[in-house]
Amino acid sequence: MEIVVLTMKASVIEMFLAVPQINCDVKAGKIINPEFVVKCPAGCQDPRYHVYGTDIYASYSSVCGAAVHSGVLDNSGGKILVRKVAGQSGYKGSYSNGVQSLSLPRWRESFIVSEAKPQKGVTYPSALTYSSSKSPAAKAGETTKAYQKPSVPGTTAQPVTLIRVLRTTTAEATHTTTLSKPSPSAGSSTSSPRPQPMGQRSQELGETDLWKPGSVLLNAGFVPKEELSTQSSEPVSQGDPSCKIDLSFLIDGSASIGKRRFRIQKQFLADVAQALHIGPAGPLMGVVQYGDNPATHFNLKTHVSSRDLKTAIEKITQRGGLSNVGRAISFVTKNFFSKVNGNRGGAPNVAVVIVDGWPTDKVEEASRLARESGINIFFITIEGAVENEKQYVIEPNFANKAVCRTNGFYSLNVQSWFSLHKTVQPLVKRVCDTERLACSKTCFNSADIGFVIDGSSSVGTSNFRTVLQFVANLSKEFEISDTDTRIGAVQYTYEQRLEFGFDDYNTKPDILNAIKRVGYWSGGTSTGAAINYALEQLFKKSKPNKRKLMILITDGRSYDDVRIPAMVAHHKGVITYAIGVAWAAQDELEVIATHPAKDHSFFVDEFDNLYKSVPKIIQNICTEFNSQPRN
C-alpha cells in the first residue's frame, strides 16, 4: 500500500477550490451536499425551470431558478450559497423577479439561497455529490466526489492532512485514520440490563466494548469499496418473479445490542435472503447499518443471488454507537432507492427496520416522509421496553407512528432475540404480498386519471390548444407508468370520442405526445353524456387498487342534464374535479364536482388563466389522498 501524505494550511487549500458550475435545470434534491456554493449560468429565469415555494423552496425546484425568484441573482447568473433545511408542510407559489413559482402541499426537503459571501475559515466543496450517476454536472464539465463537510470556522491555522491510498484491503481501510470515538458507558451489572439515561441496553455480560478507532469512511455513511463490489462470477438464479420488490434492511448496529445479538441479527438476514430467492427478475436486497450514523453496506444491484448475499452478510461488522433510527430512515429515503443504486422503478420499495429495544431519536416524521416518497416501512422490534423502562423511551409507540397501517401487518414485535428466527416466514410472506403494500402509493403514483375535454364550437382552435397545454401541465406532475398513475382522455361535443385509454401509453413522454396530437372537434356541449361515456370507456377499465380521478374541463352550460351522470360517477367512487372557463355555469360545476364542491370545482374567467389553477388542483388531490384513514 502506497500512502502519500500532503500537509498544508487550510487557508491555502481554500484558495485553490473551484466553485462548481451547474445548469439551470439542476434540482436541489439531486445534490446530496447539505450546504454548498455553486455558479449559475445566464437564462435561468425561463419558465421551463420549475420553482416551488417562496423564500423557502422545495428541493424539487431548480436551484438557479429559485435564486432568480428570491432576488439573489438576476437572469445573468452568478454565484450563490445553498443550504438544505427541513421539509415543509406546504409551499406557497408567488410571482417575483420575473419567475412564477408554484405551490406544493408538502415535500421531504427544502433549501434556501443567499449571496455567496465568503465566510472566514469555511471551505465549501469544490465538486458536488449527486444522487444519480447521470448527474447534470456532466453537462457543465464537472466531476463529482464524496461529500466533505465544510470546515468549522476558526480552524484555518490548523494543518490539513490529505491521504491518497492507492491500494488497500478492507481490513486496512478501517485503520487509516486516527480519529476515535468515545465509547458509551456499558452497564456493569447483569441486574440492570440497560443504562437508563440513554434508554440503551447494556452490553451482554463478558462482551467487550465495540468502539474502536474506526474509519471515517464508515462514519460518513460509506463502506469500503471492496465490500460494495464483491460478486460471484457463477451463474445466478433469476429470482422469484411473484415477489418483485426492492428491499432495504436497516439493521441495528448500536453498542447496546452486543456481539451475540448482532450475530443473531446477521443470521436472520441470511435466512430472509435465502427464503426470498433473490434475483434480477425477483426481489433485490441491500443492507444499511445504523448506529450514530447510517452506512450502506451494499445496495440493490451489488449482489443478485441469495448465495452472494449470505456471503456478504457474514462479512458485516458492527458499527456501535447510539440507535438513531430516524436518521437512518431519512438516509434511506434520500439515498438508497435511486436508479444508480439499482432501484427498478416498477418494483415496490420496501424498508425493513430492525430495532433492539427502542430508538434514541424520533422516527415519526422521518417515516412519514419515507412513506410519502413511496417506501413501505416494516418495523421489527425486539425486546421492547418493560414498564419501568418506558420513561426513558423518547417516542412512545414509535413503531405504530412509523408505519402506514396500525393493523399489525407492517409491525412485528419479537419478545426475545432467540425467537427472531420464527419471524422469517411471516416477514417474507408480508413483503412479497405486493397487493397489500399500500404504503408505496402516494398522491402522485396511485391514480387512474381521466380527462374529459369540451371540444365544442365555443372553445375555438386556439383556446383548445391552451386547454391541451393545461392537461399536459397537470399530467407532468404525476409519476406515469403501467404500475403507477395512468392517464386517459375523452373529447366531447354532442358526441364523444376516446382519444386514448389508460392502457395505451405508460410513459410520461408518450402521454405528453398523445395529448399534443389530440385534434379539435367542434360541435355542441353534451356534458352529461360525456360523463357517462367516460365512466364506460375509461373508468370501467380502471384497476381495482387505483384511485379514480375524473378532471372535466368545459366552457359552457351543458345541453343535457348532468345531475344523474354526476351522481353515478360519485356512486362508483370516481372523484370528479370540474374546471369551468368563461361561460361555464358555476352551479353546474358544483353539481358535477365531488363533495365538498369548494375543493373539487374551479372557475377561471379566460382560457389563458387555466395554468394558474394547476398548483391548487394538485394540492387538493394530494391533501385528499393524505387525509385518508391510516387504519
PDB file of C-alpha atoms in Angstrom, residues 440-448 478-479 483-486 545-548 625:
ATOM      1  CA  SER A 440     -45.800   2.650  -1.648  1.00  0.00           C
ATOM      2  CA  LYS A 441     -48.731   4.626  -3.009  1.00  0.00           C
ATOM      3  CA  THR A 442     -48.624   8.417  -2.967  1.00  0.00           C
ATOM      4  CA  CYS A 443     -50.865  11.065  -4.496  1.00  0.00           C
ATOM      5  CA  PHE A 444     -48.518  11.143  -7.496  1.00  0.00           C
ATOM      6  CA  ASN A 445     -48.369   7.438  -8.382  1.00  0.00           C
ATOM      7  CA  SER A 446     -51.636   5.814  -7.364  1.00  0.00           C
ATOM      8  CA  ALA A 447     -54.402   7.018  -9.686  1.00  0.00           C
ATOM      9  CA  ASP A 448     -56.143   6.431 -12.981  1.00  0.00           C
ATOM     10  CA  PHE A 478     -47.620  12.635 -11.816  1.00  0.00           C
ATOM     11  CA  GLU A 479     -45.406   9.555 -11.918  1.00  0.00           C
ATOM     12  CA  THR A 483     -47.948   0.326 -12.366  1.00  0.00           C
ATOM     13  CA  ASP A 484     -48.146   3.970 -11.224  1.00  0.00           C
ATOM     14  CA  THR A 485     -50.510   6.720 -12.395  1.00  0.00           C
ATOM     15  CA  ARG A 486     -52.173   6.134 -15.772  1.00  0.00           C
ATOM     16  CA  ASN A 545     -56.344  -0.720  -6.464  1.00  0.00           C
ATOM     17  CA  LYS A 546     -56.257   2.658  -8.248  1.00  0.00           C
ATOM     18  CA  ARG A 547     -57.869   5.914  -7.171  1.00  0.00           C
ATOM     19  CA  LYS A 548     -60.170   7.057  -9.951  1.00  0.00           C
ATOM     20  CA  PHE A 625     -55.081  11.440  -0.585  1.00  0.00           C
TER      21      PHE A 625
END
